[in-house]
Coordinates of C-alpha atoms and ligand atoms in Angstrom, one line a residue:
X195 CA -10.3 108.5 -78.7
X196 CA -7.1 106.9 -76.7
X197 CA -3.8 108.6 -78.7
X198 CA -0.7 106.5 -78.9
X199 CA 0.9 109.1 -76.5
X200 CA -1.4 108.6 -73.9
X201 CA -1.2 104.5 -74.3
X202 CA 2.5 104.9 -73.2
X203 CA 1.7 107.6 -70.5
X204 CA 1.8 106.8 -66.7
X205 CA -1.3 106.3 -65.4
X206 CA -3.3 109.1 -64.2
X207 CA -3.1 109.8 -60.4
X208 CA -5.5 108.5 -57.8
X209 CA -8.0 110.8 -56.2
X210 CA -7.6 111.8 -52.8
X211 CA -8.9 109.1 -50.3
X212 CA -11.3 110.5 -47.3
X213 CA -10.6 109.2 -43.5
X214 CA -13.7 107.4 -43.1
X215 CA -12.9 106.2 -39.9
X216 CA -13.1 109.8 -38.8
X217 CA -16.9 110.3 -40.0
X218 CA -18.1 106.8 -38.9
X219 CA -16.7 107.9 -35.5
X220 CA -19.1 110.8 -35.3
X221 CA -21.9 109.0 -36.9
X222 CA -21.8 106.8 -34.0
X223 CA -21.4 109.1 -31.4
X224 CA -24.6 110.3 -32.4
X225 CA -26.5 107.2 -32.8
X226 CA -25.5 106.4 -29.6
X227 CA -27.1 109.6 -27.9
X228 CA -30.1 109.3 -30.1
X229 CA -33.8 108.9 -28.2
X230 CA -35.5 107.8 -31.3
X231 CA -32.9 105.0 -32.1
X232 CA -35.6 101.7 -30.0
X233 CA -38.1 103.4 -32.9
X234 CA -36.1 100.8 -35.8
X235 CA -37.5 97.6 -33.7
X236 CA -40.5 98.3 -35.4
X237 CA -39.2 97.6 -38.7
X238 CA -37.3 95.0 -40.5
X239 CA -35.3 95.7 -43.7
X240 CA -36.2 93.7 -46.5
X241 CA -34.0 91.3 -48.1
X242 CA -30.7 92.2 -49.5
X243 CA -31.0 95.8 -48.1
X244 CA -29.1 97.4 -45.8
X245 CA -29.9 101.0 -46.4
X246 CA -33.2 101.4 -47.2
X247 CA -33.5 105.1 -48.3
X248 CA -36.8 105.2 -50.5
X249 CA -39.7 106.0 -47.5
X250 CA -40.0 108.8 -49.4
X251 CA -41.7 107.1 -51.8
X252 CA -42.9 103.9 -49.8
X253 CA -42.5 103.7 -46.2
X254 CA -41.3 99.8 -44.6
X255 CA -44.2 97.8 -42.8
X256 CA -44.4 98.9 -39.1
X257 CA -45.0 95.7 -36.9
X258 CA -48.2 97.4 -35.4
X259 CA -49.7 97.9 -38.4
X260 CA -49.7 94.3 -39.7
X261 CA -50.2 93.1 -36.0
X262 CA -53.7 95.8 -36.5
X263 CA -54.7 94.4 -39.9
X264 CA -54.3 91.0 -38.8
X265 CA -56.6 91.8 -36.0
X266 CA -59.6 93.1 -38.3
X267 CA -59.1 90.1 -40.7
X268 CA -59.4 87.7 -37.6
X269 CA -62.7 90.2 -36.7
X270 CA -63.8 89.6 -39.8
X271 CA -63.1 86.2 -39.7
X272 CA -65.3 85.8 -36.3
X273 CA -67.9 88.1 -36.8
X274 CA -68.9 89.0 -40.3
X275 CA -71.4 91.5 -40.8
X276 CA -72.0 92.3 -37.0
X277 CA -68.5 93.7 -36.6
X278 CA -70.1 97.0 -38.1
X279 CA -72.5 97.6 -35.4
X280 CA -70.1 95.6 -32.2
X281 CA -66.6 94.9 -31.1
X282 CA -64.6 97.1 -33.9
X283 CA -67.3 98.8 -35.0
X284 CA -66.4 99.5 -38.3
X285 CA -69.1 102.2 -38.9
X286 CA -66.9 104.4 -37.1
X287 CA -63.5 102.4 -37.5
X288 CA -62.3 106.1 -39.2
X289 CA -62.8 107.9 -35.6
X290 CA -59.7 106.2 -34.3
X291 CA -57.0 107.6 -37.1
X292 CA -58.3 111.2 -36.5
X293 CA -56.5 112.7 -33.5
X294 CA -53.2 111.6 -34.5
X295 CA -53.8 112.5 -38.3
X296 CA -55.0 116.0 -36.6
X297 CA -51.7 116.3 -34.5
X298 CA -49.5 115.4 -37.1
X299 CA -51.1 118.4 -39.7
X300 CA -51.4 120.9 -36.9
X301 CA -55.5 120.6 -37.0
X302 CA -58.5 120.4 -35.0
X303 CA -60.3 117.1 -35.2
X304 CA -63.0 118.2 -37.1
X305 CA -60.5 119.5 -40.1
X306 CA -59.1 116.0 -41.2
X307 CA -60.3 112.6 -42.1
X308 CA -58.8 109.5 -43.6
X309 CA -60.3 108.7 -46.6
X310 CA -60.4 107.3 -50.8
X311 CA -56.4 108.0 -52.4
X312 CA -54.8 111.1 -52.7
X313 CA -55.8 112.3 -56.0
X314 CA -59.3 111.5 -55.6
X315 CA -59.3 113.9 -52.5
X316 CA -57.6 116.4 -54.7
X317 CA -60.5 116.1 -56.8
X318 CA -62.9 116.3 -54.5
X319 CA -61.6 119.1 -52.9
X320 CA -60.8 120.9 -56.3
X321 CA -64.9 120.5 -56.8
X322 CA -65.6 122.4 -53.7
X323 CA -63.0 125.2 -53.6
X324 CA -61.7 125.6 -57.5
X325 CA -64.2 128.6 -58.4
X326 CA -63.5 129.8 -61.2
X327 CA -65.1 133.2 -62.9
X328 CA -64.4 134.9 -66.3
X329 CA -62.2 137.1 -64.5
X330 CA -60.4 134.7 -62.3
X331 CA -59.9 131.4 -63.1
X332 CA -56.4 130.2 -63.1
X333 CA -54.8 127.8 -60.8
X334 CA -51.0 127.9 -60.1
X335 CA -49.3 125.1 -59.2
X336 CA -45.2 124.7 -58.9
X337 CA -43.3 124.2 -62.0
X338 CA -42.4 120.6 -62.8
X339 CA -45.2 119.4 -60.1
X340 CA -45.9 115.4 -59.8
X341 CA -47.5 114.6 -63.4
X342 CA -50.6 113.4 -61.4
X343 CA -51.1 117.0 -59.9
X344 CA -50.3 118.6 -63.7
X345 CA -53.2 116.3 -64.9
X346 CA -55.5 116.4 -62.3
X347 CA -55.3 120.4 -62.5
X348 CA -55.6 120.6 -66.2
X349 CA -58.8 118.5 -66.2
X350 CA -60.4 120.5 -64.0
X351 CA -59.9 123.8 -65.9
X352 CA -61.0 121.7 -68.8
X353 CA -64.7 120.6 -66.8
X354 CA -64.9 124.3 -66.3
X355 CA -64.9 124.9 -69.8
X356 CA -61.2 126.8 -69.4
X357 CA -58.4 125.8 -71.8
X358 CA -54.6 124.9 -70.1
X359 CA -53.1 126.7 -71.9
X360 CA -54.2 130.1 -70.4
X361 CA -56.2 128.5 -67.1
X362 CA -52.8 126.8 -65.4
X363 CA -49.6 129.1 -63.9
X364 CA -46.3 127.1 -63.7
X365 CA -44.4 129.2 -61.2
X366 CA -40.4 128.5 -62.0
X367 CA -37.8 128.9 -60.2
X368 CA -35.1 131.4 -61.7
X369 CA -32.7 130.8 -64.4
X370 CA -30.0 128.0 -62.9
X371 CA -31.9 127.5 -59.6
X372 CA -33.2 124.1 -59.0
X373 CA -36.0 125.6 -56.6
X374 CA -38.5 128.4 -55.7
X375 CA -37.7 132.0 -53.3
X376 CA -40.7 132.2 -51.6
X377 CA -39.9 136.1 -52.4
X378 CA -40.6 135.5 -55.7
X379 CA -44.3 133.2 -55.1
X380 CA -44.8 136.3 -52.9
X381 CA -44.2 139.0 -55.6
X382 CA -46.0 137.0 -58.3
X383 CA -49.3 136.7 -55.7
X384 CA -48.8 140.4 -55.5
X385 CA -48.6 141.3 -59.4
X386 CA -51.2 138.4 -59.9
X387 CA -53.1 137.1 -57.5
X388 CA -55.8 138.9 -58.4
X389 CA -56.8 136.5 -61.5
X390 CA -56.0 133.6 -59.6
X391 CA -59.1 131.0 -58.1
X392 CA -56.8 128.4 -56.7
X393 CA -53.1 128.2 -55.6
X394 CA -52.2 124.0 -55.5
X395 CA -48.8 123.4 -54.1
X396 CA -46.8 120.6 -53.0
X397 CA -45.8 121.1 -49.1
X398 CA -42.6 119.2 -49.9
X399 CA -42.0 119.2 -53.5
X400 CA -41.5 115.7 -54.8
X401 CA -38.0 116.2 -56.9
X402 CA -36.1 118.8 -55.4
X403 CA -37.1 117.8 -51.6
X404 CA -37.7 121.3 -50.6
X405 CA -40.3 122.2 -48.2
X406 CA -42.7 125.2 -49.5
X407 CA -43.3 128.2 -47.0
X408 CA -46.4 127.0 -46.8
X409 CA -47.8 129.6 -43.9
X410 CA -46.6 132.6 -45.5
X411 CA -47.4 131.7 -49.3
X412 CA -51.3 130.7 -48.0
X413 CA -51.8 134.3 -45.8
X414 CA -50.6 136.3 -49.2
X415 CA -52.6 134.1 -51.6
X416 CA -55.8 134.1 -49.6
X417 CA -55.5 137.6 -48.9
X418 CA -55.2 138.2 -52.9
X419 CA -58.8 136.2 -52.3
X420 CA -57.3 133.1 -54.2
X421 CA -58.0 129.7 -52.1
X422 CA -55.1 127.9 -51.4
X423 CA -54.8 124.1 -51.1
X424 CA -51.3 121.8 -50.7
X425 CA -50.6 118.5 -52.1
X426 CA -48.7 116.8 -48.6
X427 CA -47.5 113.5 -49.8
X428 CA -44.0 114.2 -49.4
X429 CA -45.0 116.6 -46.2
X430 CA -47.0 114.8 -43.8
X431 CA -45.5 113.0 -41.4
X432 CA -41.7 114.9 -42.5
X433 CA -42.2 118.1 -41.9
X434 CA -43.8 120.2 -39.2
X435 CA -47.1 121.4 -40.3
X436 CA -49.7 123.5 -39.1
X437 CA -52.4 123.8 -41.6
X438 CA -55.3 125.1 -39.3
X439 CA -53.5 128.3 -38.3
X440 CA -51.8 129.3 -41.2
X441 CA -55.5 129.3 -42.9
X442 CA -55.0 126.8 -45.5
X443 CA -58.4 126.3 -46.8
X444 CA -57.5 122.4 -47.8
X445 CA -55.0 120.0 -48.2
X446 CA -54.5 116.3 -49.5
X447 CA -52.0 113.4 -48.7
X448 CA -51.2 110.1 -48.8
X449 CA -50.0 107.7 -46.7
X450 CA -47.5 105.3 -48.6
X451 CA -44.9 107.4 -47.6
X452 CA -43.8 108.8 -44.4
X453 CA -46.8 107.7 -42.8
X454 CA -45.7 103.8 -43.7
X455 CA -49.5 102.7 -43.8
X456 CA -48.7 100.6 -47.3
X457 CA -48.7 100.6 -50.7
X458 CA -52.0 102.5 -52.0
X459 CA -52.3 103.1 -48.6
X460 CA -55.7 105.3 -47.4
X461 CA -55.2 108.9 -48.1
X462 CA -56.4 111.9 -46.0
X463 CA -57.7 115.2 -46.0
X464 CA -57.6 119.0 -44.8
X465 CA -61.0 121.2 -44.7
X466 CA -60.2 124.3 -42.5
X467 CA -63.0 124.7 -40.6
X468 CA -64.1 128.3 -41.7
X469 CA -65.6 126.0 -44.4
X470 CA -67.0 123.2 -42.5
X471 CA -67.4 124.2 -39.0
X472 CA -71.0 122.3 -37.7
X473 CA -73.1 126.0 -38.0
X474 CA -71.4 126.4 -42.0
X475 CA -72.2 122.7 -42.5
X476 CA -75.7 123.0 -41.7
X477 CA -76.0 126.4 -43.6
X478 CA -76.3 127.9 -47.2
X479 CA -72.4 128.9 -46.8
X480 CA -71.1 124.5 -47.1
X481 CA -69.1 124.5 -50.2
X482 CA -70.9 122.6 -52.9
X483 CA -69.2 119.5 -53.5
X484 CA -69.6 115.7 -55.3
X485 CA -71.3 114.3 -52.3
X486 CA -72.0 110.5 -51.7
X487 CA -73.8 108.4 -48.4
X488 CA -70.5 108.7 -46.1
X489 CA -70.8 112.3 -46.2
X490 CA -74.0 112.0 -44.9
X491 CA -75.2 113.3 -41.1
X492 CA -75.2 109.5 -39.8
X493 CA -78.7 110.2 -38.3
X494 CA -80.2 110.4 -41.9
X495 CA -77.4 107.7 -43.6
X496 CA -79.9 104.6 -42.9
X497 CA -83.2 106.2 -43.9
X498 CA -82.1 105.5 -48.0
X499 CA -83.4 108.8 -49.0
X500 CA -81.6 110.9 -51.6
X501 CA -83.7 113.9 -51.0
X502 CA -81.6 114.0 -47.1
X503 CA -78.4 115.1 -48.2
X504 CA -77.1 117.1 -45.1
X505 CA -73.5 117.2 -44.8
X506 CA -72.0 115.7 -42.0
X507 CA -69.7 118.8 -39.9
X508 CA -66.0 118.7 -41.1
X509 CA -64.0 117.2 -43.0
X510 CA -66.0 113.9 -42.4
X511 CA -68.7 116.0 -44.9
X512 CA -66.3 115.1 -48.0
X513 CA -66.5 111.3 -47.4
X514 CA -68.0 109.3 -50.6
X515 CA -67.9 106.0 -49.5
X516 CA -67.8 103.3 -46.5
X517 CA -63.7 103.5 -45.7
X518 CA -61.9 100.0 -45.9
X519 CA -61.2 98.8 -42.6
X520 CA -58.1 97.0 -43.6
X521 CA -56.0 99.9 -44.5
X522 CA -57.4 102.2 -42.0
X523 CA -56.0 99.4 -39.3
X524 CA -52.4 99.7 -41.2
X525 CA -52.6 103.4 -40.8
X526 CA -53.6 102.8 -37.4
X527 CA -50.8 100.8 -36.7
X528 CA -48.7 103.0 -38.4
X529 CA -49.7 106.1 -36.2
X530 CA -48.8 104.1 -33.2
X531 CA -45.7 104.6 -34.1
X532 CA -45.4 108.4 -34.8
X533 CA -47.4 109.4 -31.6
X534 CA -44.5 107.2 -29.7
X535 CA -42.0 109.4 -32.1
X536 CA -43.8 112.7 -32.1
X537 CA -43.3 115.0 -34.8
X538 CA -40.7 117.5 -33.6
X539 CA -38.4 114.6 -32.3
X540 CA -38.5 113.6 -36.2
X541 CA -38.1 116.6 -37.6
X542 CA -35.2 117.3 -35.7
X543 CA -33.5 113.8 -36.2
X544 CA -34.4 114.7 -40.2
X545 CA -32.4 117.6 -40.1
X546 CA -29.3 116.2 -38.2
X547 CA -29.1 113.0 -40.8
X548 CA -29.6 115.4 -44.0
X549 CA -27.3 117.8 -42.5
X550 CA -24.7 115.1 -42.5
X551 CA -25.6 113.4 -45.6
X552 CA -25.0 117.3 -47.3
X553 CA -21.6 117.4 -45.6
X554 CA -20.6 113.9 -46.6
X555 CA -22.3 115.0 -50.3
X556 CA -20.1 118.0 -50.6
X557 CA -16.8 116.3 -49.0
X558 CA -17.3 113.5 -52.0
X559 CA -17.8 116.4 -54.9
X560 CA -14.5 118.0 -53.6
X561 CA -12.9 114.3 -54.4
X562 CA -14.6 114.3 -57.7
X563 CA -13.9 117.6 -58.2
X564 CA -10.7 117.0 -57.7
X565 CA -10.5 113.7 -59.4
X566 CA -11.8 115.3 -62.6
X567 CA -9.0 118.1 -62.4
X568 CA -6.0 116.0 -62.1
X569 CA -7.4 114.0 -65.0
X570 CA -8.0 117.0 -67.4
X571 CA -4.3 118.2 -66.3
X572 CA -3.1 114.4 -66.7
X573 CA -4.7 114.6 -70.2
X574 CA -3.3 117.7 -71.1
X575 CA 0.3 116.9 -70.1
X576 CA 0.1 113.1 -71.8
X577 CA -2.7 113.4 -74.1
X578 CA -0.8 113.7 -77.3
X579 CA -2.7 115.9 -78.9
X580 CA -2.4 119.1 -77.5
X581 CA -5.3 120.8 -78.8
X582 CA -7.7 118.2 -77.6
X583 CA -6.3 118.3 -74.2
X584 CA -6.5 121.3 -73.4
X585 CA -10.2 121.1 -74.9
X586 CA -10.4 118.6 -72.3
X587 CA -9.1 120.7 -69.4
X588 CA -11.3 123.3 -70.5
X589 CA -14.7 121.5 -70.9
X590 CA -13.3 119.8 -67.4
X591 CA -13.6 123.0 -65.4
X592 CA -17.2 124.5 -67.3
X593 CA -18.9 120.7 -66.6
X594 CA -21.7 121.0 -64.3
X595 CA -20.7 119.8 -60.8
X596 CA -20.0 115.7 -61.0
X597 CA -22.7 115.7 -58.1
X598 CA -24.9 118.6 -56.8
X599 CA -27.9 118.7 -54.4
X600 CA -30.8 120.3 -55.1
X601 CA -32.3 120.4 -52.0
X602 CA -32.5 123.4 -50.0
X603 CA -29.3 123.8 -48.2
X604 CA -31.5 125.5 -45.2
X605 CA -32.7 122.6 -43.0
X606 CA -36.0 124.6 -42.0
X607 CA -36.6 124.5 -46.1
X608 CA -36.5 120.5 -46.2
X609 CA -37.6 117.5 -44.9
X610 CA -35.5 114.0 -44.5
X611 CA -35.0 113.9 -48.8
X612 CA -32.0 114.9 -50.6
X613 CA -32.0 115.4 -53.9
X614 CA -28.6 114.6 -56.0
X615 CA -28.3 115.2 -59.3
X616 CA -25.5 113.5 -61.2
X617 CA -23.0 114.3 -64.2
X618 CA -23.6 113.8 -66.9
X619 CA -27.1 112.8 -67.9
X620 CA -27.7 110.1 -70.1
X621 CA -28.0 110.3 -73.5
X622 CA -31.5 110.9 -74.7
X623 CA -31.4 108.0 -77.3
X624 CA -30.4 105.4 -74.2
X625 CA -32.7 103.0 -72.5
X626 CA -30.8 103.8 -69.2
X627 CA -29.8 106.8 -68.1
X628 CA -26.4 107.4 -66.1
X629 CA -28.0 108.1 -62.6
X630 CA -30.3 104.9 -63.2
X631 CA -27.8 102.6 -63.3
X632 CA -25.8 104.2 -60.5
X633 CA -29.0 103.6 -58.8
X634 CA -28.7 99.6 -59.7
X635 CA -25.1 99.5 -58.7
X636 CA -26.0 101.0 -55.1
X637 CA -29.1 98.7 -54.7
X638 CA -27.1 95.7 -56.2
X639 CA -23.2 96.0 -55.5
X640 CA -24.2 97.8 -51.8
X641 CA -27.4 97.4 -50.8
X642 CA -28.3 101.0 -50.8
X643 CA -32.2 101.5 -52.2
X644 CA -32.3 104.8 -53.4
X645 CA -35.0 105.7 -56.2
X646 CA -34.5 107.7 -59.6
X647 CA -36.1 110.4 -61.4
X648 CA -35.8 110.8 -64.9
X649 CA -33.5 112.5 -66.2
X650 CA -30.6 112.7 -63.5
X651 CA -31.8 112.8 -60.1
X652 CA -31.3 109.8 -57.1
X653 CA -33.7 110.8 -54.1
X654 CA -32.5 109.9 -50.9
X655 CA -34.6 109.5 -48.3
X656 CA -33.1 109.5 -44.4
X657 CA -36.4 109.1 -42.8
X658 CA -35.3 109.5 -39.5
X659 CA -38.0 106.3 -37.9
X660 CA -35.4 103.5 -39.4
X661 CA -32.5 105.3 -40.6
X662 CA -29.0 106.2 -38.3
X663 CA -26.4 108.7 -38.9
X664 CA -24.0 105.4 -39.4
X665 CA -26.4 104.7 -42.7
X666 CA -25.8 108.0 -43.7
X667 CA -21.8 107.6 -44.0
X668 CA -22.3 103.9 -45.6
X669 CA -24.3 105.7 -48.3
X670 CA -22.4 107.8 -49.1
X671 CA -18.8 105.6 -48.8
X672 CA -21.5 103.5 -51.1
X673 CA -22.2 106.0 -53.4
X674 CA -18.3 106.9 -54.2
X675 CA -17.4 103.1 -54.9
X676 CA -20.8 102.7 -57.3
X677 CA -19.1 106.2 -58.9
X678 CA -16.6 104.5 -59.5
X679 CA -18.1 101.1 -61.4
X680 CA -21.2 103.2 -62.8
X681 CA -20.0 103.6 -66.5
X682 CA -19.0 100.1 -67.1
X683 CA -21.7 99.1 -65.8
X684 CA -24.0 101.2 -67.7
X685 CA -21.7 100.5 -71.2
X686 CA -22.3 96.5 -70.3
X687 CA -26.1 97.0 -70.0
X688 CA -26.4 98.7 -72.6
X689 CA -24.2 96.5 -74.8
X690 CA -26.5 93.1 -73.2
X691 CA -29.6 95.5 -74.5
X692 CA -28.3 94.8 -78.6
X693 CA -27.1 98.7 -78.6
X694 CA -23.3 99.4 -80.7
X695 CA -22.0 101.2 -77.9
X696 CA -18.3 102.6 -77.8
X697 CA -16.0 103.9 -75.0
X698 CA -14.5 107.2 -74.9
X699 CA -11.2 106.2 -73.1
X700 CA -9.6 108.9 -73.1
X701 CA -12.7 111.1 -71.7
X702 CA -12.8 113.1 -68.5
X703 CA -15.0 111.5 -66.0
X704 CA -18.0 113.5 -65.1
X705 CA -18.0 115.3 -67.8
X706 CA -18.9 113.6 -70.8
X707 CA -21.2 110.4 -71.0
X708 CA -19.0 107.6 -71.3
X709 CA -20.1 106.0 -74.4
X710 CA -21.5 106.4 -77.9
X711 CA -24.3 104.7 -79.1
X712 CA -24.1 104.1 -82.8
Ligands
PLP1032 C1 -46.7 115.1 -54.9 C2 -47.5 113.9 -55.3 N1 -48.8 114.1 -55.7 C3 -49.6 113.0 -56.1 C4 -49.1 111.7 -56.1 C5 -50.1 110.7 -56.6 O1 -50.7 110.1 -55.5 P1 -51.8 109.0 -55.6 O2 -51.4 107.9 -56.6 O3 -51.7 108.4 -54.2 O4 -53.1 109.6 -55.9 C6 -47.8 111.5 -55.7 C7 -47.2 110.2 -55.6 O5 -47.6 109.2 -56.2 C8 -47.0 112.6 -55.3 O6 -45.7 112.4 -54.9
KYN1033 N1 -47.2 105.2 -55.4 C1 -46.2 104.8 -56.2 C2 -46.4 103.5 -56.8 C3 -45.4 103.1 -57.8 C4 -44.3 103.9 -58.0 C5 -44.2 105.1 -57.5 C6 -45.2 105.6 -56.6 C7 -45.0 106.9 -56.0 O1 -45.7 107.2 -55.0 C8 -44.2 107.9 -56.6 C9 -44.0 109.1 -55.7 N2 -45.2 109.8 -55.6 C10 -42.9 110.0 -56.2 O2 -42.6 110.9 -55.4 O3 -42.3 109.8 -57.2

């Protein structure tokens, strides 16, 4: 409510204004000495953006993955049913993705194949190694895991006859923390482990960005006898990952994301090869598992028997179905590219562009900061009512932070994501929340793609292939303007949406929501 006092009161002073020049400087200077920087030719922006910050979620088109799919369609094209048996020679097209899927997890050759999405492999997987007895049946997974996981866990417990409810462990992270201590994972496998079949984690977790101590977490849980498998969508191809020796009996991923091989992309898997070496394979020890023809020994594939079901060694044994040879040449194409990057020259790039998004991040919350305090002391000198300014000053300085980043501040604990949540959320009964339409002013007003997650969290993604340090500071010089615009945006949406929406004037920013909805 604006008070006749504070109609006639000057107006409230400016925030602080950064020396960009200063940043953009640095940014430069190390673009300029960067040896991944010739990596961008192989990517275009697409139209309108000039940021693109969402290859956490779908990685751009590398040219040598089209160039690769439009290869096979013209093989198709010329050759039909032949190109099976000659010239690509589809019937073994997946051989060529599996050294540089193997160096990118940290695994032999044997332990990984592309293959089906990643929730089917999850599934599959889950059949083989989620053993439940009446004495141990309970999977854990992370707290607030992707919804897919949540289901895919639940169901099953439930095919196992086991009921949620007492069958799946959210592990939390403490009161006021936005993400796990491996201490505590550690002490609860200690208390616990022992009624625990199967431990599914995310390497990376999808909305905080941090990166799981995956070695450490697997030895303690498989020594508990649990078996331990990781969901690596938002790992593979971010993080550094070694997955055959830290014993990780199997993992899952897809490869929309870092891996840039294309929306639904081929997913891949993990079998450690304790489980599937050729002499387990061939034995009484294989894990039982939903088996279909590509599993199959080749030798015995073409005789069209059922009775011949003999696993094929490795991870190759968990195949179901004959691959498709289109996305197996984007992810071909789009492997190119990381064995020209390697893996540790990413990971290090990752954590120089995060490290100055976080500076940037916390130099912009001081200005808010700041902002927000000269207005709660503007409010209380000029407010009018005296009572309800210093309310004002009061709720101003116990408001959550106007920006704060969940990610792990330790660069060895995330990969290229940042995860910012923003002040205030939205209000539940609005069709947009605040930090969705600050993510359509930075797409729309600055060309910045970022993505959302409900309720008040932008991801950023500096995936270091296509993204330079000069990016970094425009997003976030971005980000302050859009700050700026966000709530009369947001009140104008929602107004063009039929709501009765009214402005606080004389509100704090950051603080409160903006509006009422009536
Ligand atoms: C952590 C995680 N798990 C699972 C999925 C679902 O994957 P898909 O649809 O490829 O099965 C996603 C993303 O969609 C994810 O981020
Ligand atoms: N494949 C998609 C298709 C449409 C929309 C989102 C996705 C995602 O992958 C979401 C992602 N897993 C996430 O981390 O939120």
């Amino acid at each position: 409510a604006t008070t006749e006092a504070a109609a006639s009161a000057p107006p409230p002073p400016s925030p602080p204004t950064s020396p960009p020049s200063v940043e953009l400087a640095e940014a430069l200077a190390l673009d300029a000495s960067d040896e991944l920087a010739t990596l961008r030719r192989h990517f275009e922006m697409p139209a309108g953006v000039n940021v693109y910050l969402c290859g956490h979620s779908l990685g751009l088109m590398p040219a040598p993955a089209a160039a690769l799919v439009r290869e096979e369609l013209d093989l198709w094209l010329r050759l039909g049913e032949r190109g099976h048996f000659t010239g690509p020679n589809w019937l073994s097209y997946h051989e060529r993705v599996r050294a540089p899927l193997a160096r990118l997890v940290g695994a032999s050759s044997l332990e990984v194949v592309a293959m089906n999405s990643l929730t089917v492999n999850l599934h599959l997987l889950m059949a083989s190694f989620y053993n439940p007895s009446n004495s141990r049946f309970k999977i854990v997974i992370e707290a607030g895991a992707f919804p897919s996981d949540r289901i895919a866990v639940r169901s099953h417990a439930a095919l196992r006859g086991y009921d949620a409810a007492s069958a799946i462990v959210e592990l939390r992270p403490r009161d006021g923390r936005d993400t796990l201590e491996t201490a505590d994972v550690l002490a609860y496998i200690a208390e616990r482990g022992h009624e625990v079949a199967l431990f599914l984690l995310a390497g990376v977790q999808y909305y905080s960005g941090q990166l799981f101590e995956i070695g450490p977490i697997t030895a303690a849980a498989r020594a508990q006898g649990c078996a331990v498998g990781w969901d690596l969508a938002h790992a593979v191809g971010n993080v550094p990952l070694r997955l055959h020796e830290w014993g990780v009996d199997f993992a899952a991923w897809c490869s929309y994301k870092y891996l840039n091989a294309g929306p639904g992309a081929i997913g891949g898997a993990f079998v450690h090869s304790r489980h599937c070496a050729p002499d387990v394979a061939s034995s009484a020890r294989a894990p039982r598992r939903l088996a279909g023809w590509w599993g199959n020994d080749p030798a015995v594939r073409f005789q069209m028997r059922a009775d011949a079901f003999v696993p094929q060694p490795g991870a190759d044994g968990w195949q179901l179905s004959n691959p498709p040879i289109l996305q197996l040449a984007a992810l071909r194409g789009a492997l190119a590219v990381f064995d020209e990057a390697r893996i540790e020259r990413l990971v290090a790039k990752a954590a120089s562009l995060t490290t100055l998004a976080l500076a940037l991040l916390d130099r912009l919350a001081e200005r808010l900061r700041a902002t927000r305090a000269a207005d709660a002391a503007w409010a209380a000198r000029h407010g009018g009512d005296g009572a309800r300014a210093e309310a004002a000053d009061a709720a101003a300085e116990r408001a959550p932070p106007p920006l704060q980043v969940l990610t792990p501040r330790d660069p060895t604990h995330r990969g290229a994501q940042l995860s910012v949540r923003f002040a205030p959320a939205g209000s539940p009964a609005a069709p947009l929340d605040r930090a969705e339409a600050l993510q359509r002013v930075l797409a729309g007003a600055h060309g910045v793609e970022v993505d959302y997650r409900r309720p008040d969290v932008l991801r950023f993604g500096f995936v270091p292939l296509y993204t330079r340090h000069e990016d970094v500071v425009a997003t976030v010089a971005a980000l302050e303007a859009a700050l700026g615009g966000v709530d009369e945006f947001l009140m104008r949406t929602l107004r063009e949406s039929g709501l009765r929406v009214s402005e606080h004037s004389a509100r704090i920013p950051h603080t409160e929501a903006p509006y009422e909805i009536h």
